[in-house]
Amino acid sequence: MDADKQRCGMDPDSQYVELAVEVFGLLADATRVRIILALRTNDELSVNHIADIVDKSPAAVSQHLAKLRMARIVSTRQEGQRVFYRLANEHASQLVSDAIFQAEHAIADGTTPAHHHEERERA
């Protein structure tokens, strides 16, 4: 069991801790979180489409996407002159979902957050 923890980086002295902190730093921006939420619900989107969804200029969105791409959180596909963005894997989406769920708990004030109601309805 301990070998599994070390292999996947879950040990407190793992080499991945500093990289995880960098990921949290990248996600500590509301526009980037909104971009990930937009990509989470769509297979892939162009910069202009993402800009419309998050209500930011295409230039600003492009800069955020460049940072997310460098961190390998998003990947691209080019079709002629257009570039389409998508999440590179499900983990950034899960991080953002968990952060939103935690935020719901923080403001729930002793009530059951909405995401728990949805889980019950699916069961």
mmCIF file of C-alpha atoms in Angstrom, residues 4 13 19 21 23 29 33 35 45 53 55 62 80 85 88 95 100-101 114:
data_model
loop_
_atom_site.group_PDB
_atom_site.id
_atom_site.type_symbol
_atom_site.label_atom_id
_atom_site.label_comp_id
_atom_site.label_asym_id
_atom_site.label_seq_id
_atom_site.Cartn_x
_atom_site.Cartn_y
_atom_site.Cartn_z
ATOM 1 C CA ASP A 4 1.293 2.631 -4.247
ATOM 2 C CA ASP A 13 7.641 14.255 0.749
ATOM 3 C CA LEU A 19 4.191 20.954 -8.857
ATOM 4 C CA VAL A 21 1.223 23.945 -5.591
ATOM 5 C CA VAL A 23 -1.248 23.918 -10.362
ATOM 6 C CA ASP A 29 -7.640 32.916 -11.007
ATOM 7 C CA VAL A 33 -11.544 28.543 -13.420
ATOM 8 C CA ILE A 35 -12.363 28.624 -18.758
ATOM 9 C CA LEU A 45 -13.928 25.413 -28.044
ATOM 10 C CA ILE A 53 -18.728 32.265 -22.455
ATOM 11 C CA ASP A 55 -17.239 37.397 -20.878
ATOM 12 C CA SER A 62 -5.615 33.685 -25.155
ATOM 13 C CA GLY A 80 -6.855 25.782 -40.734
ATOM 14 C CA TYR A 85 -8.914 24.063 -26.948
ATOM 15 C CA ALA A 88 -5.941 17.650 -21.520
ATOM 16 C CA LEU A 95 -10.051 19.941 -9.103
ATOM 17 C CA ILE A 100 -16.770 24.622 -6.261
ATOM 18 C CA PHE A 101 -18.238 21.919 -4.015
ATOM 19 C CA ALA A 114 -26.883 21.668 -3.732
#
